[in-house]
PDB file of C-alpha atoms in Angstrom:
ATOM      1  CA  UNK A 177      83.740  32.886-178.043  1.00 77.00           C
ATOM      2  CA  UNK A 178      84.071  32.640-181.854  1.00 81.00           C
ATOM      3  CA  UNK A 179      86.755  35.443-182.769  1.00 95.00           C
ATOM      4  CA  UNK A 180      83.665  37.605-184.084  1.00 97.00           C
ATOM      5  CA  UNK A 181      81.878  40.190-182.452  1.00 97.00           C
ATOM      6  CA  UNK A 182      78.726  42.183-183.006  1.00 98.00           C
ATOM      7  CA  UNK A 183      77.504  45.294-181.455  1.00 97.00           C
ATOM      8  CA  UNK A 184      74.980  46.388-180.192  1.00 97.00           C
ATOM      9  CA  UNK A 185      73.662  43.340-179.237  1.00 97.00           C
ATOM     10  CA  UNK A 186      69.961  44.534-179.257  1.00 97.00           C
ATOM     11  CA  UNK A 187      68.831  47.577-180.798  1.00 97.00           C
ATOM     12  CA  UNK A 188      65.096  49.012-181.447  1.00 96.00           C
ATOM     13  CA  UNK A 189      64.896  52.067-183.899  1.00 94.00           C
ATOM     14  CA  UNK A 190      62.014  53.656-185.833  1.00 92.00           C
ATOM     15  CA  UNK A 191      61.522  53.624-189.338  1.00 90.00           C
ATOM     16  CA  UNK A 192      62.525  57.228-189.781  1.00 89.00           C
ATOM     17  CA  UNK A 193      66.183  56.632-187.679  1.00 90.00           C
ATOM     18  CA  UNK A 194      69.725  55.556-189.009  1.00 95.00           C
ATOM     19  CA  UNK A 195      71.499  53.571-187.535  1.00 96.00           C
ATOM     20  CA  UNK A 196      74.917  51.438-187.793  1.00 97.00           C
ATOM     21  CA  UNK A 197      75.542  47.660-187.211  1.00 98.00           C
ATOM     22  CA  UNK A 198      79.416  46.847-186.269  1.00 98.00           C
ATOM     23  CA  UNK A 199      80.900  43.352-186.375  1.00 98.00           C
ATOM     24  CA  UNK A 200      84.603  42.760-185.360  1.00 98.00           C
ATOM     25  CA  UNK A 201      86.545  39.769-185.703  1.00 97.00           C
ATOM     26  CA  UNK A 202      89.922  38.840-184.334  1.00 95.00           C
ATOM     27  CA  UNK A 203      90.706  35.928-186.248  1.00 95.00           C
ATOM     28  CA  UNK A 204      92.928  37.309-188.920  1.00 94.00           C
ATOM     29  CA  UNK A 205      90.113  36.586-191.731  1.00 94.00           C
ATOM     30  CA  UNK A 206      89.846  38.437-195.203  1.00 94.00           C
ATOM     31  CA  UNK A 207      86.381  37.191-196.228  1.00 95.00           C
ATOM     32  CA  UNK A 208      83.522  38.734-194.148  1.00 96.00           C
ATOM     33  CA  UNK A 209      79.595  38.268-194.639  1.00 96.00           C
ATOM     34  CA  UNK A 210      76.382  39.448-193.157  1.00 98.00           C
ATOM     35  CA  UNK A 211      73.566  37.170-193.139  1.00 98.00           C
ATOM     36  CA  UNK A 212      69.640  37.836-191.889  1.00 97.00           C
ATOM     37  CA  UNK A 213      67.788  35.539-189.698  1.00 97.00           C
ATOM     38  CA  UNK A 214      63.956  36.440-190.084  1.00 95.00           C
ATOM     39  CA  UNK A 215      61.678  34.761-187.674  1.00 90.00           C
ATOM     40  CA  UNK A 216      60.176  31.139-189.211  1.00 80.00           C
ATOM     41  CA  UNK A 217      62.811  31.556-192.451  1.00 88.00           C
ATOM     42  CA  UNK A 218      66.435  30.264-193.175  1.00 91.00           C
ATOM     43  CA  UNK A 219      68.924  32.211-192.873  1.00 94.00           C
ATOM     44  CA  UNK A 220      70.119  34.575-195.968  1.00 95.00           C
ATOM     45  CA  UNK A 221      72.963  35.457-197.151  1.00 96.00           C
ATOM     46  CA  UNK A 222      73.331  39.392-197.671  1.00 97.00           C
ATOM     47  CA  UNK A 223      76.731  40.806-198.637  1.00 97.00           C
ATOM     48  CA  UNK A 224      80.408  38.692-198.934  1.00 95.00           C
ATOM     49  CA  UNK A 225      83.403  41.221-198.527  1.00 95.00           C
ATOM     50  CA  UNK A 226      86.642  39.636-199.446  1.00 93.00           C
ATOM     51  CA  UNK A 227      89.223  41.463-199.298  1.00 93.00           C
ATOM     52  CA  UNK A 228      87.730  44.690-198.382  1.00 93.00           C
ATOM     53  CA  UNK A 229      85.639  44.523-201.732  1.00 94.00           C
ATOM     54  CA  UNK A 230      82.586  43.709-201.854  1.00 95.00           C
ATOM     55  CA  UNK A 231      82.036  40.002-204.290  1.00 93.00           C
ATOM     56  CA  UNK A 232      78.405  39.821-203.708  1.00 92.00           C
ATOM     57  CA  UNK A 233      75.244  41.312-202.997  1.00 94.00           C
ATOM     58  CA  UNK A 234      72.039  39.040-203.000  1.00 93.00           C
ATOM     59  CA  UNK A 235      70.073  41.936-203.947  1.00 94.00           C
ATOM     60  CA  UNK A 236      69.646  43.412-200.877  1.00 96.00           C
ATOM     61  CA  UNK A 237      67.555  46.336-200.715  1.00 96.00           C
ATOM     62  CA  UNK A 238      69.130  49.580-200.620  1.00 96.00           C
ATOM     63  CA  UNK A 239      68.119  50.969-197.256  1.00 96.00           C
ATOM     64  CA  UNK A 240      71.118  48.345-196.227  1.00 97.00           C
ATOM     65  CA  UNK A 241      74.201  49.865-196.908  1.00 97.00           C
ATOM     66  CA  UNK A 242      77.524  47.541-195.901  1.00 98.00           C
ATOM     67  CA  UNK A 243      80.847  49.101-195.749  1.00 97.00           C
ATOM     68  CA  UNK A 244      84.238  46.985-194.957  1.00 97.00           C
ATOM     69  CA  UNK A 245      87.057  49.940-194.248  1.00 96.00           C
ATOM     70  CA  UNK A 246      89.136  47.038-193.744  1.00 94.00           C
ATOM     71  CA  UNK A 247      89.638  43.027-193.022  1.00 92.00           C
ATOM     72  CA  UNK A 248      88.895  43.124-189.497  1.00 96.00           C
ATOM     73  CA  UNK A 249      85.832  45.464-189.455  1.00 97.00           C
ATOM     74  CA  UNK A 250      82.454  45.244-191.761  1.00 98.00           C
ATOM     75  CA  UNK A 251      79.209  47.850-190.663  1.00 98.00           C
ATOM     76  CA  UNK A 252      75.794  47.434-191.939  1.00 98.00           C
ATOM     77  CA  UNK A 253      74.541  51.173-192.354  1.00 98.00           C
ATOM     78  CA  UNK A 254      70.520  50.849-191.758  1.00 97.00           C
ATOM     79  CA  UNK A 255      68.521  53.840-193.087  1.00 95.00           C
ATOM     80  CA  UNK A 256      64.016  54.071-193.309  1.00 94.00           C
ATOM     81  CA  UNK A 257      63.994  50.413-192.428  1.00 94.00           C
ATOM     82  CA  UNK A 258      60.521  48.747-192.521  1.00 95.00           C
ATOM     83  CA  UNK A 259      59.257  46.674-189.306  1.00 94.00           C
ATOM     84  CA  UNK A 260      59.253  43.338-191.576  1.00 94.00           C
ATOM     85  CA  UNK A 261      63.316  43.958-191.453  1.00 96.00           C
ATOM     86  CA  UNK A 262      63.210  43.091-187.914  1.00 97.00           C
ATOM     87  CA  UNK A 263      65.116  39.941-187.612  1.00 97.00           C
ATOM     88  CA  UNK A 264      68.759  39.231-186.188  1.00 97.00           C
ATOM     89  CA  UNK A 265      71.763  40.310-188.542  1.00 98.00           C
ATOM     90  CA  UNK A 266      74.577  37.853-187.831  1.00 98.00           C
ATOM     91  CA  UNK A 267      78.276  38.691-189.281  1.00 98.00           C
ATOM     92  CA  UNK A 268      80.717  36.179-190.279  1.00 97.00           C
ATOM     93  CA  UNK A 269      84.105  35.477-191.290  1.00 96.00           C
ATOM     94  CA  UNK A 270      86.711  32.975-192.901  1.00 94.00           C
ATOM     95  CA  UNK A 271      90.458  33.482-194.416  1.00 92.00           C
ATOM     96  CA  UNK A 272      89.333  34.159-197.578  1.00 83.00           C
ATOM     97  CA  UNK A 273      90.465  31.466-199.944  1.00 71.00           C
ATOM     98  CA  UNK A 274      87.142  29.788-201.003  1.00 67.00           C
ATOM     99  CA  UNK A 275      85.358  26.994-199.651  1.00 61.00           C
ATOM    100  CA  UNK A 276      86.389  26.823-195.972  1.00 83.00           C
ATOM    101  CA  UNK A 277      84.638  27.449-192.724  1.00 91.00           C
ATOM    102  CA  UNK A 278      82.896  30.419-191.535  1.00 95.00           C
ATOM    103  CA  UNK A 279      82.945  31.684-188.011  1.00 96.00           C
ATOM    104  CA  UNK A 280      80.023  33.516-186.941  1.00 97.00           C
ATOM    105  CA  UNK A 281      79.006  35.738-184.283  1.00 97.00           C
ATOM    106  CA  UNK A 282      76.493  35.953-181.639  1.00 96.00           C
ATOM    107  CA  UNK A 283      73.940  38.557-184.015  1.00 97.00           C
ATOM    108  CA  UNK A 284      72.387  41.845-183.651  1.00 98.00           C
ATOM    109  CA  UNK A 285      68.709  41.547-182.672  1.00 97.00           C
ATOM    110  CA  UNK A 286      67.052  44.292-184.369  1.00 97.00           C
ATOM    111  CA  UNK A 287      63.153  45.849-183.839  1.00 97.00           C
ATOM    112  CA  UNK A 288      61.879  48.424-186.486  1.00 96.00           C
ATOM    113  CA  UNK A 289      58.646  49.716-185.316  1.00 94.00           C
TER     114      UNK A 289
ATOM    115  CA  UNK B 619      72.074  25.721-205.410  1.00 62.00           C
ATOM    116  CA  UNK B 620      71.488  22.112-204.605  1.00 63.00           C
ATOM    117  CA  UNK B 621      68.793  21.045-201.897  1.00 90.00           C
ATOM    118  CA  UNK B 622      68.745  19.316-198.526  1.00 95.00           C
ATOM    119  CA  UNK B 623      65.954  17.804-197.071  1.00 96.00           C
ATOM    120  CA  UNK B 624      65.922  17.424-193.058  1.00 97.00           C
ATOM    121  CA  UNK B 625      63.347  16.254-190.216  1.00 97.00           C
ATOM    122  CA  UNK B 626      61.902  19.817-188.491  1.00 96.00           C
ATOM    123  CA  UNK B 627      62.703  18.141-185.152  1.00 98.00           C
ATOM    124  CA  UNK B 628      64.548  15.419-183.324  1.00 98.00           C
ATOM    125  CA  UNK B 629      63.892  14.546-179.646  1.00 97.00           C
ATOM    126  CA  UNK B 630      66.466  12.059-177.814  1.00 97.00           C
ATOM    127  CA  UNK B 631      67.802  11.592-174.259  1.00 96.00           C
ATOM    128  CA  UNK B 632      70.766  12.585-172.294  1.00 97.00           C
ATOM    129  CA  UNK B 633      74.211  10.496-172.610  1.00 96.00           C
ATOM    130  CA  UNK B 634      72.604   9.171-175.627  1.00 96.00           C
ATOM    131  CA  UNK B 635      74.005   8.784-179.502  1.00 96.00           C
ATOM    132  CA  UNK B 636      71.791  10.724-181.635  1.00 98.00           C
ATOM    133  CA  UNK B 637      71.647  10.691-185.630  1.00 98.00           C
ATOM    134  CA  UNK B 638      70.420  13.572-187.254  1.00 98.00           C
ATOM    135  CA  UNK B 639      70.115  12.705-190.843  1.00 98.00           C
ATOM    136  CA  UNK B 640      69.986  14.369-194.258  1.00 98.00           C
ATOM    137  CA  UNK B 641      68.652  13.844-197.742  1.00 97.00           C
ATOM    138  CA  UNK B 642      70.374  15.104-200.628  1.00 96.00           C
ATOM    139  CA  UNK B 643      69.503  13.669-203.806  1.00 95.00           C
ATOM    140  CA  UNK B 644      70.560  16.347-206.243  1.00 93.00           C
ATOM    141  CA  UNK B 645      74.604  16.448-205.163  1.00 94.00           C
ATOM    142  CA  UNK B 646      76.610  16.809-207.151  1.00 92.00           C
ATOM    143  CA  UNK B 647      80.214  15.413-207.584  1.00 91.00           C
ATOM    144  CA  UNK B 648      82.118  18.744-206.162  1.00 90.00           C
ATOM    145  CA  UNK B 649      79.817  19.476-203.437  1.00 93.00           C
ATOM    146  CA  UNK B 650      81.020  19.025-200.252  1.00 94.00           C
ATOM    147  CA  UNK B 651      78.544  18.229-197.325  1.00 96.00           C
ATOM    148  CA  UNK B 652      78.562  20.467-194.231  1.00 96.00           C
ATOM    149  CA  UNK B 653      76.910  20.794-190.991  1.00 97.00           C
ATOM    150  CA  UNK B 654      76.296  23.338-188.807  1.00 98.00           C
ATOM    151  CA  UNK B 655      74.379  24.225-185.886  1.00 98.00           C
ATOM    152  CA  UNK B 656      72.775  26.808-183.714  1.00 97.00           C
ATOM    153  CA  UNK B 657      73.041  27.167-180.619  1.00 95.00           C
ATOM    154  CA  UNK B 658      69.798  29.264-178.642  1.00 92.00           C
ATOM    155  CA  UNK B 659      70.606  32.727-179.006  1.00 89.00           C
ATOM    156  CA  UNK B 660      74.048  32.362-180.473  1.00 93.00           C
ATOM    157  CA  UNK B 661      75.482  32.642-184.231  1.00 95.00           C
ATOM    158  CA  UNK B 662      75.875  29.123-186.270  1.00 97.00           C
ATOM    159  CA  UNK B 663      79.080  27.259-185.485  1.00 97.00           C
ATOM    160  CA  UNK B 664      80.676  24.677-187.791  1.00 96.00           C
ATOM    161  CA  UNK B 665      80.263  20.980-186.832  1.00 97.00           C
ATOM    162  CA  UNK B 666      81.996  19.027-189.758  1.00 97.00           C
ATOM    163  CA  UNK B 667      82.409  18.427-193.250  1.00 95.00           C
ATOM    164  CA  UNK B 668      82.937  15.936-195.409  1.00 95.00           C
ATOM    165  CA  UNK B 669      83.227  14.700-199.843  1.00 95.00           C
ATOM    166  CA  UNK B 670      83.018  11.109-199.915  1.00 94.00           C
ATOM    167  CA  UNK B 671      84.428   9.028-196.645  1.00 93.00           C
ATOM    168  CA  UNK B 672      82.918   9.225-193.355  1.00 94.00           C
ATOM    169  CA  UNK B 673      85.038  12.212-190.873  1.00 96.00           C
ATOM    170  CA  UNK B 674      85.130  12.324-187.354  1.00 96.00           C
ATOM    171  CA  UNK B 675      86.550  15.182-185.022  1.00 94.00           C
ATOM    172  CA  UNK B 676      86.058  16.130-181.687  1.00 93.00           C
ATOM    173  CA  UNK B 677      82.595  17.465-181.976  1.00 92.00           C
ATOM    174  CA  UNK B 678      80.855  14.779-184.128  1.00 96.00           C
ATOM    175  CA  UNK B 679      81.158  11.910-187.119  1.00 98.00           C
ATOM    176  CA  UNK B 680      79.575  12.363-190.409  1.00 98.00           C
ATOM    177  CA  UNK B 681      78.703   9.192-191.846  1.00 98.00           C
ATOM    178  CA  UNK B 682      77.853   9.756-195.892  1.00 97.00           C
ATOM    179  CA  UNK B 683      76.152   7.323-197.902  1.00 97.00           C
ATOM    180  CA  UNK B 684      77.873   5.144-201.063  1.00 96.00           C
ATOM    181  CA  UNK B 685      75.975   7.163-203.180  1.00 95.00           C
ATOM    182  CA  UNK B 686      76.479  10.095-201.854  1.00 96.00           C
ATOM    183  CA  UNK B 687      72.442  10.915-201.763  1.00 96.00           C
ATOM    184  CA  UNK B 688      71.857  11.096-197.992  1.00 97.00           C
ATOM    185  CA  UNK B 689      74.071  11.450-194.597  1.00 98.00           C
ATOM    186  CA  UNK B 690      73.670  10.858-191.084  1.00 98.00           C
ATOM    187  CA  UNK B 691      75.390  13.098-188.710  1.00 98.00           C
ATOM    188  CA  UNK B 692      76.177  11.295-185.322  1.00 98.00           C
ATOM    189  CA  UNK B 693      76.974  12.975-181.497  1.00 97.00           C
ATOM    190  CA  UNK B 694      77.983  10.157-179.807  1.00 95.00           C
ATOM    191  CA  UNK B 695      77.095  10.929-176.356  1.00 95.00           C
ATOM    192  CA  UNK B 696      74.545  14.108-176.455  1.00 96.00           C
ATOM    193  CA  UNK B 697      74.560  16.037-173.798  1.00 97.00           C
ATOM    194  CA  UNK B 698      72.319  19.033-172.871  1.00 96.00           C
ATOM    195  CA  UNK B 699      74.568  21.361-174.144  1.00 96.00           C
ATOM    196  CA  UNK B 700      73.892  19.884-177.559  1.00 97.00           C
ATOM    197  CA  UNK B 701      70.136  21.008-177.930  1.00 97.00           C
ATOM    198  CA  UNK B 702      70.423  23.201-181.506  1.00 97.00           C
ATOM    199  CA  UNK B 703      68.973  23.249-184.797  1.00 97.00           C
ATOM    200  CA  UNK B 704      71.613  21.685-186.810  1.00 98.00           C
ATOM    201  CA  UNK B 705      72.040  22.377-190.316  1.00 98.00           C
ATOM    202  CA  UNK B 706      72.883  20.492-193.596  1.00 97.00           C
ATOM    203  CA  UNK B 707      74.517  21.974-196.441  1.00 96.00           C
ATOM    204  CA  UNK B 708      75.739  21.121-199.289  1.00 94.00           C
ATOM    205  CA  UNK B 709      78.836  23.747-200.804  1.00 92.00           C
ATOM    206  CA  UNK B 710      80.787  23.016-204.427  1.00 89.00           C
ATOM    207  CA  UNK B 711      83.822  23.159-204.063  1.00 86.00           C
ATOM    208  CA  UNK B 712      85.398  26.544-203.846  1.00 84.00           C
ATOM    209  CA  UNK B 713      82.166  28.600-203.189  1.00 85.00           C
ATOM    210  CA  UNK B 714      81.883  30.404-200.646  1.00 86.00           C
ATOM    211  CA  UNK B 715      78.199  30.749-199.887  1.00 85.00           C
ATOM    212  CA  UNK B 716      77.159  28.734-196.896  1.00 90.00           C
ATOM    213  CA  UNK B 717      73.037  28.404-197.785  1.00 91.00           C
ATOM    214  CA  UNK B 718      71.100  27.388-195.191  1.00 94.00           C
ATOM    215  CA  UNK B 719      67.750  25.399-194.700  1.00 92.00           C
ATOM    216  CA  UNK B 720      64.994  25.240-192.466  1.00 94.00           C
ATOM    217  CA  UNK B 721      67.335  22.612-190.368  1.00 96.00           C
ATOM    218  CA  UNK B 722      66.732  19.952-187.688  1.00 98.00           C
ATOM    219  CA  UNK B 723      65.324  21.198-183.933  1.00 97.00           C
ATOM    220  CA  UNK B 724      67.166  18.811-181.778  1.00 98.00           C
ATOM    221  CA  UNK B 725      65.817  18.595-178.605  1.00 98.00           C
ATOM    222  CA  UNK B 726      67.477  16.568-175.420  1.00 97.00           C
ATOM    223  CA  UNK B 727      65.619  15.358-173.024  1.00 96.00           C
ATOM    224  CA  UNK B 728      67.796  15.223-169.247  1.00 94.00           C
TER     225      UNK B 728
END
Protein backbone atom coordinates (compact mmCIF):
# COMPACT_ATOMS: atom_id res chain seq x y z
CA UNK A 1 0.00 0.00 0.00
CA UNK A 2 1.73 3.11 -1.43
CA UNK A 3 -0.65 6.12 -0.33
CA UNK A 4 -1.89 6.18 -4.13
CA UNK A 5 -4.79 4.73 -5.56
CA UNK A 6 -6.18 4.10 -9.01
CA UNK A 7 -9.56 3.18 -10.15
CA UNK A 8 -10.89 1.18 -11.98
CA UNK A 9 -8.40 -1.21 -11.84
CA UNK A 10 -9.23 -2.80 -15.30
CA UNK A 11 -11.32 -1.25 -17.78
CA UNK A 12 -12.12 -2.28 -21.61
CA UNK A 13 -13.92 0.49 -23.73
CA UNK A 14 -14.41 0.97 -27.49
CA UNK A 15 -12.94 3.47 -29.53
CA UNK A 16 -16.13 5.45 -29.84
CA UNK A 17 -16.67 5.55 -25.62
CA UNK A 18 -15.39 8.16 -22.96
CA UNK A 19 -14.29 7.33 -20.25
CA UNK A 20 -12.46 8.70 -16.92
CA UNK A 21 -9.29 7.41 -15.11
CA UNK A 22 -9.18 8.48 -11.19
CA UNK A 23 -6.04 8.28 -9.05
CA UNK A 24 -6.16 9.26 -5.30
CA UNK A 25 -3.42 9.65 -3.02
CA UNK A 26 -3.34 10.08 0.71
CA UNK A 27 0.03 11.11 1.26
CA UNK A 28 -0.31 14.83 1.52
CA UNK A 29 1.66 15.33 -1.97
CA UNK A 30 1.38 18.50 -4.30
CA UNK A 31 3.16 17.08 -7.37
CA UNK A 32 1.11 14.39 -9.23
CA UNK A 33 2.00 12.55 -12.65
CA UNK A 34 0.54 10.04 -14.99
CA UNK A 35 2.81 7.83 -16.75
CA UNK A 36 1.96 4.96 -19.66
CA UNK A 37 3.31 1.54 -19.60
CA UNK A 38 2.90 0.08 -23.25
CA UNK A 39 3.62 -3.54 -23.61
CA UNK A 40 7.65 -4.24 -24.63
CA UNK A 41 8.39 -0.15 -24.02
CA UNK A 42 9.62 1.95 -20.95
CA UNK A 43 7.55 3.63 -19.23
CA UNK A 44 6.54 7.43 -20.29
CA UNK A 45 6.02 10.15 -18.67
CA UNK A 46 2.60 11.96 -19.65
CA UNK A 47 1.47 14.97 -17.60
CA UNK A 48 3.27 16.51 -14.07
CA UNK A 49 0.60 18.55 -12.03
CA UNK A 50 2.19 20.51 -9.30
CA UNK A 51 0.29 22.33 -7.54
CA UNK A 52 -2.92 21.80 -9.23
CA UNK A 53 -1.29 23.28 -12.51
CA UNK A 54 -0.29 21.51 -14.93
CA UNK A 55 4.11 22.00 -15.54
CA UNK A 56 4.28 19.56 -18.29
CA UNK A 57 2.85 17.77 -21.02
CA UNK A 58 5.14 15.38 -23.12
CA UNK A 59 3.01 15.97 -25.99
CA UNK A 60 0.46 13.77 -25.32
CA UNK A 61 -2.14 13.42 -27.79
CA UNK A 62 -5.25 15.18 -27.28
CA UNK A 63 -7.79 12.41 -26.93
CA UNK A 64 -6.01 12.39 -23.22
CA UNK A 65 -7.33 15.03 -21.34
CA UNK A 66 -5.83 15.29 -17.45
CA UNK A 67 -7.55 17.41 -14.99
CA UNK A 68 -6.16 17.94 -11.19
CA UNK A 69 -9.33 19.79 -9.27
CA UNK A 70 -7.02 19.60 -6.51
CA UNK A 71 -3.68 18.07 -4.68
CA UNK A 72 -5.13 14.92 -3.70
CA UNK A 73 -7.07 13.98 -6.88
CA UNK A 74 -5.72 13.94 -10.75
CA UNK A 75 -8.33 12.14 -13.67
CA UNK A 76 -7.21 11.21 -17.04
CA UNK A 77 -10.37 12.02 -19.28
CA UNK A 78 -10.04 9.31 -22.32
CA UNK A 79 -12.11 10.21 -25.42
CA UNK A 80 -11.93 8.06 -29.39
CA UNK A 81 -8.94 6.24 -28.02
CA UNK A 82 -7.14 3.95 -30.56
CA UNK A 83 -6.45 0.11 -29.58
CA UNK A 84 -2.49 0.88 -29.75
CA UNK A 85 -3.38 3.13 -26.43
CA UNK A 86 -4.00 0.01 -24.64
CA UNK A 87 -1.37 -0.18 -22.05
CA UNK A 88 -1.53 0.41 -18.12
CA UNK A 89 -1.78 4.20 -16.97
CA UNK A 90 -0.01 4.38 -13.61
CA UNK A 91 -0.44 7.75 -11.38
CA UNK A 92 2.09 9.07 -9.12
CA UNK A 93 2.91 11.45 -6.54
CA UNK A 94 5.66 13.34 -4.43
CA UNK A 95 5.55 16.68 -2.10
CA UNK A 96 6.27 18.79 -4.70
CA UNK A 97 9.60 20.44 -4.13
CA UNK A 98 11.79 18.99 -6.98
CA UNK A 99 13.92 16.12 -7.12
CA UNK A 100 12.53 13.71 -4.49
CA UNK A 101 10.78 10.41 -4.63
CA UNK A 102 7.71 9.45 -6.33
CA UNK A 103 5.14 7.08 -4.99
CA UNK A 104 3.23 5.24 -7.44
CA UNK A 105 0.21 3.29 -7.66
CA UNK A 106 -0.88 -0.07 -8.61
CA UNK A 107 -2.13 1.25 -12.56
CA UNK A 108 -5.18 1.14 -14.58
CA UNK A 109 -5.05 -1.68 -17.15
CA UNK A 110 -6.77 -0.38 -20.07
CA UNK A 111 -8.14 -2.39 -23.52
CA UNK A 112 -9.35 -0.19 -26.52
CA UNK A 113 -10.78 -2.44 -29.04
CA UNK B 1 18.28 13.22 -20.68
CA UNK B 2 21.30 11.17 -19.84
CA UNK B 3 21.37 7.27 -20.57
CA UNK B 4 21.61 4.05 -18.58
CA UNK B 5 22.59 0.96 -19.86
CA UNK B 6 21.34 -2.35 -17.92
CA UNK B 7 21.45 -6.32 -18.46
CA UNK B 8 17.60 -7.36 -19.83
CA UNK B 9 17.74 -10.08 -17.15
CA UNK B 10 19.37 -11.38 -14.02
CA UNK B 11 18.74 -14.90 -12.63
CA UNK B 12 20.11 -15.74 -8.94
CA UNK B 13 19.02 -17.98 -6.04
CA UNK B 14 17.13 -17.65 -2.89
CA UNK B 15 18.94 -16.21 0.43
CA UNK B 16 21.46 -15.09 -1.98
CA UNK B 17 23.27 -11.40 -2.49
CA UNK B 18 22.50 -10.30 -5.87
CA UNK B 19 24.14 -7.23 -7.84
CA UNK B 20 22.24 -5.72 -10.40
CA UNK B 21 24.48 -3.31 -12.09
CA UNK B 22 24.34 -0.18 -14.23
CA UNK B 23 26.30 1.71 -16.84
CA UNK B 24 26.19 5.29 -17.07
CA UNK B 25 28.83 6.89 -18.90
CA UNK B 26 27.28 10.20 -19.85
CA UNK B 27 26.49 11.53 -15.96
CA UNK B 28 26.82 14.27 -15.29
CA UNK B 29 28.02 16.10 -12.07
CA UNK B 30 24.28 17.01 -10.69
CA UNK B 31 22.68 13.86 -11.56
CA UNK B 32 21.73 11.85 -8.94
CA UNK B 33 21.46 7.98 -9.46
CA UNK B 34 18.18 6.23 -8.60
CA UNK B 35 16.69 2.89 -8.58
CA UNK B 36 13.53 1.62 -8.75
CA UNK B 37 11.68 -1.43 -9.25
CA UNK B 38 8.56 -3.21 -10.28
CA UNK B 39 6.98 -5.40 -8.71
CA UNK B 40 4.49 -8.05 -11.09
CA UNK B 41 1.42 -6.27 -11.50
CA UNK B 42 2.10 -3.39 -9.18
CA UNK B 43 3.25 0.42 -9.79
CA UNK B 44 7.26 1.17 -9.47
CA UNK B 45 8.43 1.68 -5.90
CA UNK B 46 11.61 3.56 -4.94
CA UNK B 47 14.63 1.45 -3.86
CA UNK B 48 17.47 4.08 -3.24
CA UNK B 49 19.39 6.87 -4.35
CA UNK B 50 22.49 8.10 -4.25
CA UNK B 51 25.38 11.37 -5.74
CA UNK B 52 28.70 10.22 -5.00
CA UNK B 53 29.20 7.75 -1.73
CA UNK B 54 27.81 4.41 -1.53
CA UNK B 55 23.94 4.49 0.62
CA UNK B 56 22.42 1.79 2.31
CA UNK B 57 18.78 1.58 3.83
CA UNK B 58 16.62 -1.02 4.72
CA UNK B 59 15.75 -2.23 1.30
CA UNK B 60 19.18 -2.27 -0.45
CA UNK B 61 22.98 -0.63 -0.83
CA UNK B 62 23.99 1.27 -3.81
CA UNK B 63 27.52 0.97 -4.38
CA UNK B 64 28.68 3.88 -7.13
CA UNK B 65 31.82 3.82 -8.85
CA UNK B 66 34.96 6.56 -8.29
CA UNK B 67 34.09 7.85 -11.41
CA UNK B 68 30.84 7.96 -11.15
CA UNK B 69 30.33 6.00 -14.73
CA UNK B 70 28.70 2.76 -13.52
CA UNK B 71 26.87 1.37 -10.17
CA UNK B 72 26.03 -1.80 -8.71
CA UNK B 73 22.92 -2.07 -6.75
CA UNK B 74 23.16 -4.88 -4.03
CA UNK B 75 20.04 -6.97 -2.03
CA UNK B 76 21.87 -8.63 0.36
CA UNK B 77 19.84 -11.59 1.01
CA UNK B 78 17.15 -11.89 -2.03
CA UNK B 79 14.32 -13.39 -1.30
CA UNK B 80 11.36 -14.40 -3.56
CA UNK B 81 9.59 -11.48 -2.87
CA UNK B 82 12.36 -9.60 -4.63
CA UNK B 83 11.73 -10.96 -8.28
CA UNK B 84 11.14 -7.31 -10.28
CA UNK B 85 12.51 -5.47 -13.05
CA UNK B 86 14.56 -2.95 -11.34
CA UNK B 87 15.30 0.26 -12.80
CA UNK B 88 18.28 2.72 -13.11
CA UNK B 89 17.95 6.29 -13.45
CA UNK B 90 19.79 8.92 -13.51
CA UNK B 91 17.79 12.57 -12.30
CA UNK B 92 19.77 16.24 -12.14
CA UNK B 93 19.29 17.61 -9.45
CA UNK B 94 16.00 19.32 -8.92
CA UNK B 95 14.08 17.71 -11.89
CA UNK B 96 11.43 16.10 -11.42
CA UNK B 97 11.06 13.65 -14.27
CA UNK B 98 11.78 10.12 -13.22
CA UNK B 99 12.71 8.53 -17.03
CA UNK B 100 12.74 5.14 -17.19
CA UNK B 101 14.58 2.36 -19.26
CA UNK B 102 14.02 -0.91 -20.51
CA UNK B 103 15.43 -2.13 -16.85
CA UNK B 104 16.83 -5.38 -15.41
CA UNK B 105 14.28 -8.72 -15.18
CA UNK B 106 15.48 -10.17 -11.99
CA UNK B 107 14.50 -13.46 -11.60
CA UNK B 108 14.96 -15.71 -8.17
CA UNK B 109 15.24 -18.96 -8.31
CA UNK B 110 13.70 -20.83 -4.68
Amino acid sequence: ETGVTQTPRHLVMGMTNKKSLKCEQHLGHNAMYWYKQSAKKPLELMFVYNFKEQTENNSVPSRFSPECPNSSHLFLHLHTLQPEDSALYLCASSPGQGEETQYFGPGTRLLVL
Amino acid sequence: DAKTTQPNSMESNEEEPVHLPCNHSTISGTDYIHWYRQLPSQGPEYVIHGLTSNVNNRMASLAIAEDRKSSTLILHRATLRDAAVYYCILRPQGAQKLVFGQGTRLTINP
